[in-house]
Coordinates of C-alpha atoms in Angstrom, one line a residue:
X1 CA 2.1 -46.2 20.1
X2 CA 3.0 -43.0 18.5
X3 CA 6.5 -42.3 16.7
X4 CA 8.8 -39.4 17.4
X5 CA 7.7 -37.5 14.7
X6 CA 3.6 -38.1 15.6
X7 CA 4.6 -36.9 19.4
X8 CA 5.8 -33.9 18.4
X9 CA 3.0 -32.5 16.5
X10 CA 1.0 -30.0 18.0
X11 CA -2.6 -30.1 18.7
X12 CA -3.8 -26.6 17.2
X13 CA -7.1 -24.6 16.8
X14 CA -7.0 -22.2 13.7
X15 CA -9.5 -19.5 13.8
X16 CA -10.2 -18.0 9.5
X17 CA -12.2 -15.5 8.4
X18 CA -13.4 -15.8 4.8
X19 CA -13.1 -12.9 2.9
X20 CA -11.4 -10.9 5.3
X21 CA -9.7 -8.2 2.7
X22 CA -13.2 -7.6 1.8
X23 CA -14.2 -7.3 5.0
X24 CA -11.3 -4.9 5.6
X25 CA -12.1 -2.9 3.0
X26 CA -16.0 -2.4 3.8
X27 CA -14.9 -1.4 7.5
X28 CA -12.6 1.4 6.0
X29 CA -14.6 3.0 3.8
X30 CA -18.0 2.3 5.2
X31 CA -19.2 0.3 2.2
X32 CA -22.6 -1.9 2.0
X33 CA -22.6 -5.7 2.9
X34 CA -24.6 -6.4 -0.2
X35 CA -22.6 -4.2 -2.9
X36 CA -20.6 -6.5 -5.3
X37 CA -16.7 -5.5 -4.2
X38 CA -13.9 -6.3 -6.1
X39 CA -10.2 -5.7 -4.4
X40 CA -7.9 -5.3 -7.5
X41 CA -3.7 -5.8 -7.2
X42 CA -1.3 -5.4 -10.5
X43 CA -4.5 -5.0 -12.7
X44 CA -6.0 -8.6 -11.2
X45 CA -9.2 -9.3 -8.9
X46 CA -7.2 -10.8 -5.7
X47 CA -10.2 -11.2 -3.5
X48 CA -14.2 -10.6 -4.1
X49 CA -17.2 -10.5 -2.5
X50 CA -20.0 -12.9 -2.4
X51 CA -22.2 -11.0 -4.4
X52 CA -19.5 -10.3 -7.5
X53 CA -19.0 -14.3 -6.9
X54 CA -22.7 -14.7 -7.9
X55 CA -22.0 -12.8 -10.9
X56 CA -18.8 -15.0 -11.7
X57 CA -16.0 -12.7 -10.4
X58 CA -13.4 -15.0 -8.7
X59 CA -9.7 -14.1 -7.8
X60 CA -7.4 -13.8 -10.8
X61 CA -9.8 -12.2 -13.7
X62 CA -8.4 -9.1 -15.1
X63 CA -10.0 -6.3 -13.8
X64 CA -11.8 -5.5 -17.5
X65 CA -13.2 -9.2 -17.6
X66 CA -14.4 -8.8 -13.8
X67 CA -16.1 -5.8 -14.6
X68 CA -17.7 -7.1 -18.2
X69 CA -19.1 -10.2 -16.1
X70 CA -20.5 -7.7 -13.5
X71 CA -20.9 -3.9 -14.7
X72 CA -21.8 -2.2 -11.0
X73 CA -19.0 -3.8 -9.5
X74 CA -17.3 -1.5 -7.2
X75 CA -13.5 -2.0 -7.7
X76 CA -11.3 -0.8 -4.8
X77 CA -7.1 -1.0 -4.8
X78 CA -6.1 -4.0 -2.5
X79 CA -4.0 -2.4 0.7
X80 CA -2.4 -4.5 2.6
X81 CA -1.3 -2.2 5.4
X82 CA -5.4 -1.6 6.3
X83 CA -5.8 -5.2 6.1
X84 CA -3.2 -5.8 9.1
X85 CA -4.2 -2.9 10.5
X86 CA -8.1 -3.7 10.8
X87 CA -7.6 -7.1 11.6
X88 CA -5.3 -6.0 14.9
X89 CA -8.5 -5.5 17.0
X90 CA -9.4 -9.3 16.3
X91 CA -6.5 -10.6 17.6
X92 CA -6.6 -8.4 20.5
X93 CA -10.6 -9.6 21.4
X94 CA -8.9 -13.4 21.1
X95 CA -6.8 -12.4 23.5
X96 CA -8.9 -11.3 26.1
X97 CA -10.9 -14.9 26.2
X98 CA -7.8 -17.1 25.4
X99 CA -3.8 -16.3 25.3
X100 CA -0.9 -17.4 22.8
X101 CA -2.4 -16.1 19.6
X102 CA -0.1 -16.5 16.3
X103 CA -1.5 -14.5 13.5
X104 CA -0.4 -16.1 10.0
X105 CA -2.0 -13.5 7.9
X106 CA -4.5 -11.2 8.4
X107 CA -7.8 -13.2 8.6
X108 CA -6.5 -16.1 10.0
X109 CA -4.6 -17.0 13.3
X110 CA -3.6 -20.4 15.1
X111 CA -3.6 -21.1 18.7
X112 CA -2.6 -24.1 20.9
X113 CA -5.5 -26.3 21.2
X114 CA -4.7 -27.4 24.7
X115 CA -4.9 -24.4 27.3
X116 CA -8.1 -23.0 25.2
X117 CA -9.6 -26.9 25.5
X118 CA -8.6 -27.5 29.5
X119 CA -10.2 -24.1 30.6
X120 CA -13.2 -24.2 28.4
X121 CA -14.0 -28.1 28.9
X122 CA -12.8 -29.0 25.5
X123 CA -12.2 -28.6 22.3
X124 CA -15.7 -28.4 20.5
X125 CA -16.6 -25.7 24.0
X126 CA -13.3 -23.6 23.4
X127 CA -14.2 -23.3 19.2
X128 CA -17.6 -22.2 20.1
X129 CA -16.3 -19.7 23.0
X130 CA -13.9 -18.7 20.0
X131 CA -16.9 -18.3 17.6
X132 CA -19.1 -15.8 19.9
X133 CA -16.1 -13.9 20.8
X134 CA -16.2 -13.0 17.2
X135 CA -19.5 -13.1 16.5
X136 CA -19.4 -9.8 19.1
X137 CA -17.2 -8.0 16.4
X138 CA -19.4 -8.6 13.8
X139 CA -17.8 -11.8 11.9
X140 CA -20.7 -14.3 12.1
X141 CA -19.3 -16.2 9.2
X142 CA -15.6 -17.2 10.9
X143 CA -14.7 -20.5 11.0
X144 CA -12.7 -22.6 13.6
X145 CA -10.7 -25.8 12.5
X146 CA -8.7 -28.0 15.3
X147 CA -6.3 -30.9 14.0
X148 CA -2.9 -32.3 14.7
X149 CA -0.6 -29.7 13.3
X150 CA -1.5 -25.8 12.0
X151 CA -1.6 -27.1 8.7
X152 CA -4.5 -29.7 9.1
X153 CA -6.2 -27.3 11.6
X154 CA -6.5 -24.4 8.7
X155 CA -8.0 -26.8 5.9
X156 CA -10.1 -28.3 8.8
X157 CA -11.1 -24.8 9.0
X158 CA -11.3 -24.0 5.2
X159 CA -13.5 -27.1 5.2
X160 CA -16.1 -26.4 7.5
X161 CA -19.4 -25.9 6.0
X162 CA -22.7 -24.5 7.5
X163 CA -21.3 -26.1 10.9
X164 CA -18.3 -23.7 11.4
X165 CA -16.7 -25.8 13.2
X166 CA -15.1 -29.2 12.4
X167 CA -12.9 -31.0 14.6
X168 CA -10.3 -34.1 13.1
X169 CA -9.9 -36.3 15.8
X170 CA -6.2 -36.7 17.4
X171 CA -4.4 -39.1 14.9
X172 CA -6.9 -38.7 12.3
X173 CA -5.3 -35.8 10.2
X174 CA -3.6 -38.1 7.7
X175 CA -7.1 -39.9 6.5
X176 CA -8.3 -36.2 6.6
X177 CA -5.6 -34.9 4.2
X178 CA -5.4 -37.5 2.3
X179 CA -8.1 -36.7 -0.4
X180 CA -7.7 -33.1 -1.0
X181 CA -5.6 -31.5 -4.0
X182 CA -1.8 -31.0 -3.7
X183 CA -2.8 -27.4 -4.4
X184 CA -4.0 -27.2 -0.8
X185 CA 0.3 -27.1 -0.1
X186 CA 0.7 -23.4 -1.3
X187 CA 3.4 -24.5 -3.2
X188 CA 2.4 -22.8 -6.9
X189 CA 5.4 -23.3 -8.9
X190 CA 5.7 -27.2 -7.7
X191 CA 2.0 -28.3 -8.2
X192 CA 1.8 -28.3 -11.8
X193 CA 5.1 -30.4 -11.5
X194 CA 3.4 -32.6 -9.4
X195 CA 0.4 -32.9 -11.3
X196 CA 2.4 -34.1 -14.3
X197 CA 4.1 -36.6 -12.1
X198 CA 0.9 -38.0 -11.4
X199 CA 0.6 -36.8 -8.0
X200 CA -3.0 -35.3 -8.0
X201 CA -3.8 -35.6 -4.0
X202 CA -1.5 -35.2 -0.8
X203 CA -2.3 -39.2 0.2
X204 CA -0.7 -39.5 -3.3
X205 CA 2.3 -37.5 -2.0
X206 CA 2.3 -39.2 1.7
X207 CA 2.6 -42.3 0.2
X208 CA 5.9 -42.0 -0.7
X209 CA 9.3 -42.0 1.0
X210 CA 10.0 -38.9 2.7
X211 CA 14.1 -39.4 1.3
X212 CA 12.9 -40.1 -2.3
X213 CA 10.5 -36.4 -2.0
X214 CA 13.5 -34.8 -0.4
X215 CA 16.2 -36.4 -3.5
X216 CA 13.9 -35.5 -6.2
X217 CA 12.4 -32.0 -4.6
X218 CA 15.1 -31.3 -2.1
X219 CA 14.0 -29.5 0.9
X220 CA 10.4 -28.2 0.1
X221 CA 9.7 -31.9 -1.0
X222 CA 10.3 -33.0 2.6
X223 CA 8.1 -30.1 4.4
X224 CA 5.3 -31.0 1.3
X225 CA 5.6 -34.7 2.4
X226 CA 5.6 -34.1 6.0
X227 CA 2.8 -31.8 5.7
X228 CA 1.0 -34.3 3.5
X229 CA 1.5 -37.2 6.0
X230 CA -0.4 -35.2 8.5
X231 CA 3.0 -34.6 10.4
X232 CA 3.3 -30.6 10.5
X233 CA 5.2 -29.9 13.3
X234 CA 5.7 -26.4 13.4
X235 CA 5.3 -24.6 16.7
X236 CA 2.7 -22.3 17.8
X237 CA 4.7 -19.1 18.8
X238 CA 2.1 -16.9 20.8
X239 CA 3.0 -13.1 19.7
X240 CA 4.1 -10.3 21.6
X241 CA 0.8 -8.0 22.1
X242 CA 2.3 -4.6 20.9
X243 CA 2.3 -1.5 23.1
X244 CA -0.8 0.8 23.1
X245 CA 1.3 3.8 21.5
X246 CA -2.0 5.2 19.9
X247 CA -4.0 8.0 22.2
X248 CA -7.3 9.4 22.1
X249 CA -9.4 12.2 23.5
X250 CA -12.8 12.5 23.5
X251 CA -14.9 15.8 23.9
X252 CA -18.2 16.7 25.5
X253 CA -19.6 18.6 24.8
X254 CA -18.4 18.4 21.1
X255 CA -15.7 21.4 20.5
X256 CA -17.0 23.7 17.3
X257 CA -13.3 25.8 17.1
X258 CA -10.3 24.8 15.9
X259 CA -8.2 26.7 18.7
X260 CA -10.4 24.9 21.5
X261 CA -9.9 21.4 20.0
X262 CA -5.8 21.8 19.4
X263 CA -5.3 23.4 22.7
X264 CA -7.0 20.2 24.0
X265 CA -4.7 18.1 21.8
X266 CA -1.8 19.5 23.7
X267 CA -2.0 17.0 26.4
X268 CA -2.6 14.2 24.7
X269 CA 0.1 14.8 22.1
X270 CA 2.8 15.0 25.0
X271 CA 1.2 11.5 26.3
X272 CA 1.5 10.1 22.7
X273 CA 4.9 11.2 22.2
X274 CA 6.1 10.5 25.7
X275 CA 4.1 6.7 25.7
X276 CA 6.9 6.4 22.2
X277 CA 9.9 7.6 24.2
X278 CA 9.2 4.8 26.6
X279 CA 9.0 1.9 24.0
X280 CA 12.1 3.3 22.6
X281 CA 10.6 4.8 19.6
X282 CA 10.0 7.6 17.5
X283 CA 7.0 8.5 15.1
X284 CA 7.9 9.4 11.2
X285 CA 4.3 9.0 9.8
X286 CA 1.4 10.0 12.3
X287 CA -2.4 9.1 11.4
X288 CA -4.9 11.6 12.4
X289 CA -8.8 10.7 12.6
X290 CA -11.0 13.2 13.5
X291 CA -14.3 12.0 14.7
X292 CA -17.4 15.0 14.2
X293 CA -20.5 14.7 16.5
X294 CA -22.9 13.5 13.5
X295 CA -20.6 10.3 13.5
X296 CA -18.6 11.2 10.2
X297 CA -14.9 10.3 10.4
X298 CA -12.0 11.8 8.3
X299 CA -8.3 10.9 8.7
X300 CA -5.1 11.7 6.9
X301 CA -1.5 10.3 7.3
X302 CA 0.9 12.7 8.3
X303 CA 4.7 12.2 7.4
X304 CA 7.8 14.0 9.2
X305 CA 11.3 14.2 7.5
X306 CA 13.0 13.0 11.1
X307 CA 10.4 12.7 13.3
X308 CA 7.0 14.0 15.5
X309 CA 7.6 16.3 18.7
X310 CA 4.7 16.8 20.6
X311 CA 4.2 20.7 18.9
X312 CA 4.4 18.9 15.7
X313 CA 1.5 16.8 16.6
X314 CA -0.7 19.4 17.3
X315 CA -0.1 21.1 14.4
X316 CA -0.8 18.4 12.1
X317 CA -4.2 17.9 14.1
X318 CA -4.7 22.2 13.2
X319 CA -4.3 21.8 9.9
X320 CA -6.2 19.0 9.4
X321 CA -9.3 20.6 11.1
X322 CA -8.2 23.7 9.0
X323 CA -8.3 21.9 5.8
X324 CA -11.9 20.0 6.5
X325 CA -14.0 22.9 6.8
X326 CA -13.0 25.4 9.2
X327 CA -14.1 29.1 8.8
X328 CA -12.8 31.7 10.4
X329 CA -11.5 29.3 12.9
X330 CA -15.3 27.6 13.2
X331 CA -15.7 24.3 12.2
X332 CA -18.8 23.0 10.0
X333 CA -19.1 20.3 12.7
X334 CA -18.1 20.2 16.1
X335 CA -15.4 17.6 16.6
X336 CA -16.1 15.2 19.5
X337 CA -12.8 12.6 19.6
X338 CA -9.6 12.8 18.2
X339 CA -7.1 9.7 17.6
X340 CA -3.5 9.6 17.5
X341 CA -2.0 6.5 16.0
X342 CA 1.6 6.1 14.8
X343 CA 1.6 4.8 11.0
X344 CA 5.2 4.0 10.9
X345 CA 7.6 4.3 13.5
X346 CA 11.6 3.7 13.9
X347 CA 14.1 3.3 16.3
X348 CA 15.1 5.6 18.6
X349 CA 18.7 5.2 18.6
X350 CA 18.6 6.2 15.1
X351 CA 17.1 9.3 15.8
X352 CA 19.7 10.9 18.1
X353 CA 21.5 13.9 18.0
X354 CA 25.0 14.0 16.9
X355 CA 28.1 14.8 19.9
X356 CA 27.7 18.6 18.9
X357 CA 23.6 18.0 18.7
X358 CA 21.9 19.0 15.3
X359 CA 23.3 21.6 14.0
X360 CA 22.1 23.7 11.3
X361 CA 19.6 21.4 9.3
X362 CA 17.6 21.3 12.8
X363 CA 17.4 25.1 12.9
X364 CA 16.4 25.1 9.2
X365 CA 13.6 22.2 10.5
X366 CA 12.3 24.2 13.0
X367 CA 12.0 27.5 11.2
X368 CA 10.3 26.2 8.3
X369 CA 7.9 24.0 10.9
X370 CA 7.1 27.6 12.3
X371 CA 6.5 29.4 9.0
X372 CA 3.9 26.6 8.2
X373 CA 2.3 26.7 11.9
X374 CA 1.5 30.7 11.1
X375 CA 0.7 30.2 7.0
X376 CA -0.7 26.5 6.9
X377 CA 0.6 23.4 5.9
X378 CA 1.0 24.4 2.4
X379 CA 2.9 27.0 3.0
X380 CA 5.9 25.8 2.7
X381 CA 7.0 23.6 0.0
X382 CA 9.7 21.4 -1.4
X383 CA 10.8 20.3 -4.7
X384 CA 11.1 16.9 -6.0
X385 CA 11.7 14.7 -8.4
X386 CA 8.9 12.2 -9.6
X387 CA 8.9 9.7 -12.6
X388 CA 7.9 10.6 -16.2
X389 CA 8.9 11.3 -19.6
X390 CA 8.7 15.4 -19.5
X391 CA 10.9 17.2 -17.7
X392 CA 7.5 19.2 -16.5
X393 CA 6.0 16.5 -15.1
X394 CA 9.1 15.5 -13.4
X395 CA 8.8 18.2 -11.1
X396 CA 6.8 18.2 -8.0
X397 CA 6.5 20.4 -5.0
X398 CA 5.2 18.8 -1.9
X399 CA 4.4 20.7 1.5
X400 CA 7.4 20.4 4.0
X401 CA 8.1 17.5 5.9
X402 CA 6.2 14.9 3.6
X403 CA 6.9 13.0 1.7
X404 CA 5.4 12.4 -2.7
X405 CA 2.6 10.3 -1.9
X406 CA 0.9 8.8 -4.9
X407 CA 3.2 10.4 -7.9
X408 CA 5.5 8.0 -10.5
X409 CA 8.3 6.7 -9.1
X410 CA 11.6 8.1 -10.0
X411 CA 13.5 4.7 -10.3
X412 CA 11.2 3.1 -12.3
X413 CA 12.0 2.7 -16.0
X414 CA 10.6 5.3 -18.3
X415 CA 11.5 4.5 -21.9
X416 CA 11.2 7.3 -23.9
X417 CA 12.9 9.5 -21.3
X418 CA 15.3 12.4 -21.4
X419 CA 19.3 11.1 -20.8
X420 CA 21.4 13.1 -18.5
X421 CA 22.0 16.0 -18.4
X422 CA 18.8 17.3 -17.5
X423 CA 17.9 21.0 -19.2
X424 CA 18.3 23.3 -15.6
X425 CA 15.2 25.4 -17.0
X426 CA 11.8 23.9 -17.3
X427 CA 9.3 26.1 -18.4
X428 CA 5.6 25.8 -16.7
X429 CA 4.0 26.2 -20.2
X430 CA 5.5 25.3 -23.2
X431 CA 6.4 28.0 -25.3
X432 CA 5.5 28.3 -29.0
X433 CA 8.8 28.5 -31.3
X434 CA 9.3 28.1 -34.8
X435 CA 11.8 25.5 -36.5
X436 CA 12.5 27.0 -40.2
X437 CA 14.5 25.3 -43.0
X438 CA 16.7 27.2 -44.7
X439 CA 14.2 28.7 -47.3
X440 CA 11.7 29.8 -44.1
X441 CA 9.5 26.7 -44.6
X442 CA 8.3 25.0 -41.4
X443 CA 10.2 21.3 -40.5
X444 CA 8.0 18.6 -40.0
X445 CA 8.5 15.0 -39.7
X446 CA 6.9 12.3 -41.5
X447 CA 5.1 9.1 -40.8
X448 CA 7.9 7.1 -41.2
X449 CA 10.3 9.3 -38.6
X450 CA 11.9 11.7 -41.3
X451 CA 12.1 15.3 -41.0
X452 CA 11.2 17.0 -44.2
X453 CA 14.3 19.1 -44.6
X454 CA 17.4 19.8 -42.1
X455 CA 17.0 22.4 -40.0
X456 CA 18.3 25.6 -40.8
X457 CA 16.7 28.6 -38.3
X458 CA 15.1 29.0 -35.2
X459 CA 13.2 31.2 -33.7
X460 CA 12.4 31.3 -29.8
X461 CA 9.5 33.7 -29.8
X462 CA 8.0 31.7 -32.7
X463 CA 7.9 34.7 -35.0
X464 CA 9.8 34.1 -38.8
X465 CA 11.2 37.3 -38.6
X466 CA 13.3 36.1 -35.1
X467 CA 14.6 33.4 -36.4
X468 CA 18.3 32.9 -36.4
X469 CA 20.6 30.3 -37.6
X470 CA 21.1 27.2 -36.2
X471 CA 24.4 25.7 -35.1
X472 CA 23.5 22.0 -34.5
X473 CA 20.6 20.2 -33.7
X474 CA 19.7 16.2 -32.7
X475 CA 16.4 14.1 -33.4
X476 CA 13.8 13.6 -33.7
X477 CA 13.0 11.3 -31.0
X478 CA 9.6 10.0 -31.2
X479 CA 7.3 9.3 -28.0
X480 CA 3.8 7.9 -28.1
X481 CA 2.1 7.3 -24.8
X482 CA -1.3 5.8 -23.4
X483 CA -2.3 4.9 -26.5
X484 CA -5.2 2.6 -25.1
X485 CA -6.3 5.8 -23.6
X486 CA -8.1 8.4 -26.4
X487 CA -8.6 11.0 -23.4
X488 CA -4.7 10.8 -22.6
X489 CA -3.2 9.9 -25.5
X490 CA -0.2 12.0 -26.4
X491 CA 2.6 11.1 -29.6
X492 CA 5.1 14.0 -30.1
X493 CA 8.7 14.2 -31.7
X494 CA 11.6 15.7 -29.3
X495 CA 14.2 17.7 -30.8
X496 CA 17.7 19.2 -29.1
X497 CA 19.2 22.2 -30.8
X498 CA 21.7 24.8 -30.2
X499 CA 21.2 28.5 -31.7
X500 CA 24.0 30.6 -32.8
X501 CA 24.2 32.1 -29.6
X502 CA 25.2 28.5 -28.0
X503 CA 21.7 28.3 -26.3
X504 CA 20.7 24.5 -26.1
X505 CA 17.1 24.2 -26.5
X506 CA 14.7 21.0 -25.7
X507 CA 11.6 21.2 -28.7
X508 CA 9.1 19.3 -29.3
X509 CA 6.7 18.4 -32.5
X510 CA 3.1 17.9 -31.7
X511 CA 1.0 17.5 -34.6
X512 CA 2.2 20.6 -37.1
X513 CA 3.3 22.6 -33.8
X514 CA 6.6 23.2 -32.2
X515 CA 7.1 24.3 -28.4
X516 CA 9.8 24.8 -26.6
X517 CA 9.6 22.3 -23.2
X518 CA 12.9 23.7 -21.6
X519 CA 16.5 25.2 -21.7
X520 CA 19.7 24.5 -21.2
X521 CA 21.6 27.2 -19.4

């Protein structure tokens, strides 16, 4: 007769996709099944295909090894915001055929075995319903494990073969466990511990006393050895399906002009941003794709300081058409659909006006929305501050309304950078100067970090006969970066110095020439 704990286990189907960032990745930018992929995060391989496999890639080479082992290896930045996003319609497909669907990561999702099993007439009939449901999306290779507990379930599914499915009788999960690694647990910093204990498999683990695992281990020992022992009893928790706050239009015949395809927008837009009012939300980053009749599809994220009015929409649809092609308000192609989909979105409440509404940074929105909808979205631009060691390349204008998108981080560390104050002038080019010593020689600085001689004179226009004396200066400060790189590869000397008219100058030393980078005013 079962125990408490053995009762309360739930019977669970779990349905994995091998490879699925891979998979991900091919979908979204069209890539062929058969090229050798590699997804790369934080310099490392985190997930390949099978043909870099064949080659010996395998998650956690350094991308330089990974590439060495196989040279036309196409490596592609891991996103993990398109790999949610493209697994979204498989969960949705599941739920057509079968309710209750928990999604543990994208690629994988776990169901209650018994509703599926009852409807389809049983378990091994329910796994193959499963299987052509996603063999209809085009994932022949997923695999469908069903156990006593999620946990058994996945490595039932990991565990598969050429059959797809495997199925561990009810009651059966702890023999099943029993001889695979305790690296199966996920637990990476307590495996090695375990291994050294001499607790190589989880029927090792499971043999012992679930109080000695949880004295020794503390909490994550218990959940190990429960897990171990076959005993997982976490619930199933079906999701909430999310709203449908995407839209789309479609157009036929195919629309050639950008004025014909934004005044269709118009509708839509209003449903997209009205269909977000409902659910209580607002849209601050909008993804556009634009669909041309020869199949081609372009998209770009949009962002929005506050957030997207239905206007705003179709102006971020204009000047995407504007900006793939258009001339003279012709398109190359004609445009036959047009998506909507909200990127990120936030609460609505957050989002309200003020008791005495918005005031004047709303009518400075608004006016600088309308300068861009007659100039273009470039029109119109905003200063920030990026990450970096120059003051130049600190500076960054970006159109209104978005935000920097793939520039350094400001509050990142950056040795080597200027201290506060900042200079308050920044010149666009550097400007040549000269930095005399007292007899009119040039001041250089030696290997070891020395200047040759103090600094006497300066001149700004980097003439001799313009140079005037120098009150104080500071330096040098030396700064070398990407030196793996010979193509970017930059060492220089900074300098600060203040002329006899109380100017504050930033220098630099590259090589035998000085520049002036900026000013202090």
């Amino acid at each position: 007769m079962p125990t408490a704990r053995e009762a309360a286990v739930t019977r669970a189907i779990v349905l994995w996709c091998p490879d699925w960032p891979v998979i991900a990745a091919r979908q979204a930018l069209d890539l062929p099944a058969d090229l050798p992929l590699a997804l790369v995060e934080k310099g490392l391989v985190f997930a390949c295909s099978d043909a870099a496999r064949a080659d010996g890639v395998k998650r956690g080479l350094r991308m330089r090894e990974a590439q060495a082992r196989c040279p036309q290896l196409e490596v592609v930045t891991y996103d993990p915001v398109q790999d949610g996003r493209a697994f979204e319609p498989v969960l949705a497909a599941i739920e057509e055929i079968t309710p209750g669907v928990q999604p543990v990561r994208p690629g994988t999702c776990v169901l209650r075995a018994r509703g599926p099993a009852r409807y389809y007439g049983g378990e091994e009939a329910a796994a193959a319903e499963l299987l052509r449901c996603l063999e209809g999306l085009g994932l022949p290779d997923a695999r469908v494990g069903i156990a006593d507990g999620p946990f058994a379930a996945e490595q039932a599914a990991r565990s598969t073969g050429r059959a797809r499915v495997r199925v561990i009788p009810a009651g059966d999960s702890p023999a099943f466990l029993a001889p695979l690694t305790v690296a199966q647990l996920g637990l990476a910093d307590l495996t090695p511990l375990l291994r050294r204990l001499g607790l190589h498999t989880l029927g090792d683990i499971a043999a012992l006393s679930r109080i000695d695992m949880r004295e020794r281990f503390g909490e994550r020992g218990e959940h190990a050895h429960t897990l171990a022992s076959g005993l997982d009893g976490a619930a199933v928790v079906p999701r909430t399906p999310p709203a449908q706050l995407d839209r789309a239009i479609e157009f036929e015949p195919p629309l050639d002009r950008v004025d014909q395809v934004t005044f269709a927008v118009r509708g839509t837009a209003e449903q997209f941003v009205a269909g977000l009012t409902k659910a209580g939300l607002v849209c601050t980053s909008l993804r556009v794709e634009v669909t041309d009749e020869s199949g081609r599809v372009g998209e770009r994220t949009w962002l929005h300081p506050r957030l997207f009015s239905a206007p705003d929409v179709v102006d971020r649809v204009r000047w995407q058409l504007q900006g793939a092609g258009a001339i003279d308000s012709g398109l190359a192609s004609p445009i036959a659909r047009v998506v909507l989909e909200p990127a990120a979105v936030d609460d609505i409440g957050h989002h309200e006006d003020g008791l005495w509404g918005g005031g004047a940074d709303e009518r400075i929105h608004h006016g600088l929305t309308r300068v861009q909808s007659m100039l273009g979205h470039d029109a119109v631009l905003t200063a920030t501050i990026a990450g970096g060691r120059a003051p130049a390349e600190r500076q960054v204008l970006v159109p209104w309304g978005d935000r920097p998108v793939g520039v350094a981080r400001a509050d990142r560390p950056w040795p080597g950078s200027l201290p506060a104050p900042a200079p308050s002038t920044v010149f666009e080019v550097p400007r040549p100067v000269a930095v005399l010593t007292e007899e009119g020689a040039a001041v250089e600085v030696t290997d070891r970090g020395d200047v040759t001689a103090p600094i006497a004179r300066f001149s700004p226009t980097g003439r001799a006969g313009d140079a005037r004396p120098v009150g104080s200066w500071a330096g040098p400060w030396p700064v070398r970066e990407r030196w793996w790189d010979a193509s970017l590869a930059r060492a220089l000397y900074r300098f600060q110095l203040v002329d006899a008219d109380g100017t504050a100058w930033l220098l630099a030393l590259a090589g035998t020439g000085w520049f002036a980078e900026a000013r202090y005013d």
